[in-house]
Amino acid sequence: MDNMVHAVIGKSVKPLHFSIDVMFSVLKKYNSVQNALEIMVQGGEEGFKVLQYLTVLMANDAELCRRKEGYDPEPFIDEEDVSIRMKPSVYLNLQDAVCQAISEGYTQEQEDGNEETDLGLLELRKKAKAGN
């Protein structure tokens, strides 16, 4: 199974997976993944909505991957599971996990074991960690 990033969502830890299907959904809604991430790291209500959207998409995509691999099904999440009532520290950690999952989706392992890094996504992750 692809590398997945794990994040606290509600009262549980869920994997996040950035696939082509997720990418196409983001492109339809935000015109580009970069645009969605920029809105997310700006914060505020609109940034939270993007975080919520990306989290639900990637958590449910990860669940589909788990099921395809033969793991026992777990419930899908919805927007209510990504609550605006979360602590700011949980919010920032979730932002980081979303950025990391997207970065993982664009990263391909090289034969020597080193991984390529998307510098644009890395910069967005730094902005998100610097604090909203």
Coordinates of N, CA and C in Angstrom, one line a residue:
M1 N 0.9 -1.2 0.0 CA 0.0 0.0 0.0 C 0.9 1.2 0.0
D2 N 0.5 2.3 -0.7 CA 1.2 3.5 -0.8 C 1.5 4.0 0.6
N3 N 2.6 4.8 0.7 CA 2.8 5.5 2.0 C 1.6 6.4 2.3
M4 N 1.2 6.4 3.5 CA 0.1 7.3 3.9 C 0.5 8.1 5.1
V5 N 0.0 9.2 5.3 CA 0.3 10.1 6.4 C -0.9 9.9 7.3
H6 N -0.6 9.8 8.6 CA -1.7 9.7 9.6 C -2.0 11.0 10.3
A7 N -3.2 11.2 10.6 CA -3.6 12.4 11.3 C -4.8 12.2 12.3
V8 N -4.8 13.0 13.3 CA -5.9 12.9 14.3 C -7.1 13.6 13.7
I9 N -8.2 12.8 13.6 CA -9.4 13.4 13.1 C -10.5 13.0 14.1
G10 N -11.0 14.0 14.8 CA -12.0 13.6 15.8 C -11.3 12.9 17.0
K11 N -11.7 11.8 17.3 CA -11.2 11.0 18.4 C -10.3 9.8 17.9
S12 N -10.0 9.8 16.6 CA -9.2 8.7 16.1 C -8.1 9.2 15.2
V13 N -7.2 8.3 14.9 CA -6.1 8.5 13.9 C -6.5 7.9 12.6
K14 N -6.5 8.6 11.6 CA -6.8 8.1 10.3 C -5.7 8.4 9.3
P15 N -5.6 7.5 8.3 CA -4.6 7.7 7.2 C -5.2 8.7 6.2
L16 N -4.3 9.4 5.6 CA -4.6 10.3 4.5 C -3.9 9.9 3.2
H17 N -4.5 9.9 2.1 CA -3.9 9.4 0.9 C -4.3 10.4 -0.3
F18 N -3.3 10.9 -0.9 CA -3.5 11.8 -2.1 C -3.3 11.0 -3.4
S19 N -4.4 10.8 -4.0 CA -4.4 10.0 -5.3 C -4.8 10.9 -6.5
I20 N -4.8 10.3 -7.6 CA -5.2 11.1 -8.8 C -6.7 11.5 -8.7
D21 N -7.5 10.6 -8.1 CA -8.9 10.9 -7.9 C -9.1 12.1 -7.0
V22 N -8.4 12.2 -6.0 CA -8.4 13.3 -5.1 C -7.9 14.6 -5.8
M23 N -6.8 14.4 -6.5 CA -6.3 15.5 -7.3 C -7.3 16.1 -8.3
F24 N -8.0 15.2 -9.0 CA -9.0 15.7 -9.9 C -10.2 16.4 -9.2
S25 N -10.6 15.9 -8.1 CA -11.6 16.6 -7.3 C -11.2 18.0 -6.9
V26 N -9.9 18.1 -6.4 CA -9.4 19.4 -6.0 C -9.3 20.4 -7.2
L27 N -8.9 19.8 -8.3 CA -8.8 20.7 -9.5 C -10.1 21.2 -9.9
K28 N -11.2 20.4 -9.9 CA -12.5 20.8 -10.2 C -13.0 22.0 -9.3
K29 N -12.7 21.8 -8.0 CA -13.2 22.8 -7.0 C -12.4 24.1 -6.9
Y30 N -11.0 23.9 -7.0 CA -10.1 25.1 -6.7 C -9.2 25.4 -7.9
N31 N -9.4 24.8 -9.0 CA -8.6 25.1 -10.2 C -7.1 24.6 -10.2
S32 N -6.6 24.5 -9.0 CA -5.2 23.9 -8.8 C -5.0 23.5 -7.4
V33 N -4.2 22.5 -7.2 CA -3.8 22.1 -5.8 C -3.1 23.2 -5.1
Q34 N -2.3 23.9 -5.8 CA -1.5 25.0 -5.2 C -2.5 26.1 -4.6
N35 N -3.5 26.4 -5.4 CA -4.5 27.4 -5.0 C -5.2 26.9 -3.7
A36 N -5.6 25.7 -3.7 CA -6.3 25.1 -2.5 C -5.4 25.2 -1.3
L37 N -4.1 24.9 -1.4 CA -3.2 24.9 -0.3 C -3.0 26.4 0.2
E38 N -2.9 27.3 -0.8 CA -2.7 28.7 -0.4 C -3.8 29.2 0.4
I39 N -5.1 28.9 0.0 CA -6.2 29.3 0.7 C -6.2 28.7 2.1
M40 N -5.9 27.4 2.2 CA -5.8 26.7 3.5 C -4.9 27.3 4.5
V41 N -3.7 27.6 4.0 CA -2.7 28.1 5.0 C -2.9 29.6 5.3
Q42 N -3.8 30.3 4.6 CA -4.1 31.7 5.0 C -5.0 31.6 6.2
G43 N -5.7 30.5 6.4 CA -6.5 30.4 7.6 C -7.9 31.0 7.5
G44 N -8.5 31.4 8.6 CA -9.8 31.9 8.6 C -10.9 30.8 8.2
E45 N -12.1 31.2 8.1 CA -13.2 30.3 7.7 C -13.0 29.6 6.4
E46 N -12.5 30.4 5.4 CA -12.3 29.8 4.1 C -11.2 28.7 4.1
G47 N -10.1 29.1 4.8 CA -9.0 28.1 5.0 C -9.4 26.9 5.7
F48 N -10.3 27.0 6.7 CA -10.8 25.9 7.4 C -11.6 25.0 6.5
K49 N -12.4 25.6 5.7 CA -13.3 24.8 4.8 C -12.4 24.0 3.8
V50 N -11.3 24.6 3.3 CA -10.4 23.9 2.4 C -9.8 22.7 3.2
L51 N -9.3 23.0 4.4 CA -8.7 21.9 5.2 C -9.7 20.8 5.4
Q52 N -11.0 21.1 5.8 CA -12.0 20.2 6.0 C -12.3 19.3 4.7
Y53 N -12.4 20.0 3.6 CA -12.6 19.3 2.3 C -11.5 18.4 2.0
L54 N -10.2 18.8 2.1 CA -9.1 18.0 1.7 C -9.0 16.8 2.7
T55 N -9.2 17.0 4.0 CA -9.1 16.0 5.0 C -10.1 14.9 4.7
V56 N -11.4 15.3 4.4 CA -12.4 14.3 4.1 C -12.1 13.5 2.9
L57 N -11.7 14.2 1.8 CA -11.3 13.5 0.5 C -10.2 12.5 0.7
M58 N -9.1 12.9 1.4 CA -8.0 12.1 1.5 C -8.2 11.0 2.5
A59 N -8.9 11.2 3.6 CA -9.2 10.1 4.6 C -10.0 9.1 3.9
N60 N -11.0 9.5 3.2 CA -11.9 8.5 2.5 C -11.2 7.7 1.4
D61 N -10.3 8.4 0.7 CA -9.5 7.8 -0.3 C -8.6 6.7 0.3
A62 N -8.0 7.1 1.5 CA -7.1 6.1 2.2 C -8.0 4.9 2.6
E63 N -9.2 5.1 3.0 CA -10.0 4.0 3.4 C -10.3 3.1 2.2
L64 N -10.6 3.7 1.1 CA -10.8 2.9 -0.1 C -9.5 2.0 -0.4
C65 N -8.4 2.6 -0.3 CA -7.1 1.9 -0.5 C -7.0 0.7 0.5
R66 N -7.3 1.0 1.8 CA -7.2 0.0 2.8 C -8.1 -1.2 2.4
R67 N -9.3 -0.9 2.0 CA -10.3 -1.9 1.7 C -9.8 -2.8 0.5
K68 N -9.2 -2.1 -0.5 CA -8.7 -2.8 -1.7 C -7.6 -3.7 -1.3
E69 N -6.9 -3.4 -0.3 CA -5.8 -4.2 0.2 C -6.3 -5.4 1.1
G70 N -7.6 -5.4 1.4 CA -8.1 -6.5 2.1 C -8.3 -6.2 3.6
Y71 N -8.0 -5.0 4.0 CA -8.2 -4.7 5.5 C -9.7 -4.6 5.8
D72 N -10.1 -4.8 7.0 CA -11.5 -4.7 7.4 C -11.9 -3.3 7.2
P73 N -13.2 -3.1 6.7 CA -13.7 -1.8 6.5 C -13.9 -1.0 7.8
E74 N -13.5 0.3 7.7 CA -13.8 1.2 8.8 C -14.7 2.3 8.2
P75 N -15.4 3.0 9.1 CA -16.3 4.0 8.6 C -15.6 5.1 7.8
F76 N -16.3 5.6 6.8 CA -15.9 6.8 6.1 C -16.2 8.0 7.0
I77 N -15.5 9.1 6.8 CA -15.7 10.3 7.6 C -16.5 11.3 6.7
D78 N -17.0 12.3 7.4 CA -17.7 13.4 6.6 C -17.2 14.7 7.3
E79 N -17.8 15.8 6.8 CA -17.3 17.1 7.2 C -17.5 17.3 8.7
E80 N -18.6 16.7 9.3 CA -18.8 16.9 10.7 C -17.7 16.3 11.6
D81 N -17.0 15.3 11.0 CA -15.9 14.7 11.8 C -14.7 15.6 11.9
V82 N -14.6 16.6 11.0 CA -13.5 17.6 11.0 C -14.1 18.9 11.6
S83 N -14.2 19.0 12.9 CA -14.9 20.0 13.6 C -14.2 21.3 13.8
I84 N -14.9 22.4 13.7 CA -14.3 23.7 13.9 C -14.0 23.9 15.4
R85 N -14.5 23.0 16.2 CA -14.3 23.0 17.7 C -12.9 22.4 18.1
M86 N -12.1 21.9 17.1 CA -10.9 21.3 17.5 C -9.9 22.4 18.0
K87 N -9.0 21.9 18.8 CA -8.0 22.9 19.4 C -7.1 23.4 18.3
P88 N -6.6 24.6 18.5 CA -5.7 25.2 17.5 C -4.5 24.3 17.2
S89 N -3.9 23.6 18.2 CA -2.8 22.7 18.0 C -3.1 21.5 17.1
V90 N -4.3 21.0 17.3 CA -4.8 19.9 16.5 C -5.0 20.4 15.0
Y91 N -5.6 21.6 14.9 CA -5.8 22.2 13.6 C -4.5 22.4 12.8
L92 N -3.4 22.9 13.5 CA -2.1 23.1 12.8 C -1.5 21.7 12.5
N93 N -1.7 20.7 13.3 CA -1.1 19.4 13.0 C -1.9 18.8 11.8
L94 N -3.2 19.0 11.8 CA -4.0 18.5 10.6 C -3.6 19.2 9.3
Q95 N -3.3 20.5 9.4 CA -2.9 21.2 8.2 C -1.5 20.6 7.7
D96 N -0.6 20.4 8.7 CA 0.7 19.8 8.3 C 0.5 18.4 7.7
A97 N -0.4 17.6 8.3 CA -0.6 16.3 7.7 C -1.2 16.3 6.3
V98 N -2.1 17.2 6.1 CA -2.7 17.4 4.7 C -1.6 17.8 3.7
C99 N -0.8 18.8 4.1 CA 0.3 19.2 3.2 C 1.3 18.0 3.0
Q100 N 1.6 17.3 4.0 CA 2.5 16.2 3.9 C 2.0 15.1 3.0
A101 N 0.7 14.8 3.2 CA 0.0 13.8 2.3 C 0.1 14.2 0.8
I102 N -0.2 15.4 0.6 CA -0.2 15.9 -0.8 C 1.3 15.8 -1.3
S103 N 2.2 16.2 -0.5 CA 3.6 16.1 -0.9 C 4.0 14.7 -1.2
E104 N 3.6 13.8 -0.4 CA 3.8 12.3 -0.6 C 3.2 11.9 -1.9
G105 N 2.1 12.4 -2.3 CA 1.4 12.0 -3.5 C 2.2 12.5 -4.8
Y106 N 3.0 13.5 -4.6 CA 3.8 14.0 -5.7 C 5.2 13.6 -5.7
T107 N 5.6 12.8 -4.6 CA 7.0 12.4 -4.5 C 7.1 10.9 -4.9
Q108 N 8.2 10.7 -5.7 CA 8.4 9.3 -6.1 C 9.8 8.9 -5.6
E109 N 9.8 7.7 -5.1 CA 11.1 7.2 -4.5 C 12.0 6.9 -5.7
Q110 N 13.3 7.3 -5.5 CA 14.3 7.0 -6.5 C 15.0 5.7 -6.2
E111 N 15.7 5.1 -7.2 CA 16.3 3.8 -7.0 C 17.3 3.8 -5.8
D112 N 17.9 4.9 -5.6 CA 18.9 4.9 -4.5 C 18.2 5.1 -3.1
G113 N 16.9 5.2 -3.1 CA 16.2 5.4 -1.8 C 15.9 6.8 -1.5
N114 N 16.6 7.8 -2.2 CA 16.3 9.2 -1.9 C 15.0 9.6 -2.5
E115 N 14.3 10.5 -2.0 CA 13.1 11.0 -2.5 C 13.2 12.4 -3.1
E116 N 12.4 12.7 -4.2 CA 12.4 14.0 -4.7 C 11.5 14.8 -3.8
T117 N 11.7 16.1 -3.8 CA 10.9 17.0 -2.9 C 10.3 18.1 -3.8
D118 N 9.0 18.3 -3.6 CA 8.3 19.4 -4.3 C 8.6 20.7 -3.4
L119 N 9.4 21.6 -3.9 CA 9.8 22.8 -3.1 C 8.6 23.7 -2.9
G120 N 7.6 23.8 -3.8 CA 6.5 24.6 -3.6 C 5.6 24.1 -2.4
L121 N 5.4 22.8 -2.4 CA 4.6 22.2 -1.2 C 5.4 22.3 0.1
L122 N 6.7 22.2 0.0 CA 7.5 22.3 1.2 C 7.4 23.7 1.8
E123 N 7.4 24.7 0.9 CA 7.2 26.1 1.4 C 5.9 26.3 2.0
L124 N 4.8 25.8 1.4 CA 3.5 25.9 2.0 C 3.4 25.2 3.4
R125 N 4.0 24.1 3.5 CA 4.1 23.4 4.8 C 4.8 24.3 5.8
K126 N 5.8 24.9 5.5 CA 6.6 25.8 6.4 C 5.7 27.0 6.8
K127 N 4.9 27.6 5.9 CA 4.0 28.7 6.2 C 2.9 28.2 7.2
A128 N 2.4 27.0 6.9 CA 1.4 26.5 7.8 C 1.9 26.2 9.2
K129 N 3.1 25.7 9.3 CA 3.7 25.5 10.6 C 4.1 26.8 11.3
A130 N 4.4 27.8 10.5 CA 4.8 29.1 11.1 C 3.7 29.7 11.9
G131 N 2.5 29.3 11.6 CA 1.4 29.7 12.5 C 0.4 30.6 11.7
N132 N -0.8 30.1 11.9 CA -1.9 30.9 11.4 C -2.5 31.7 12.5

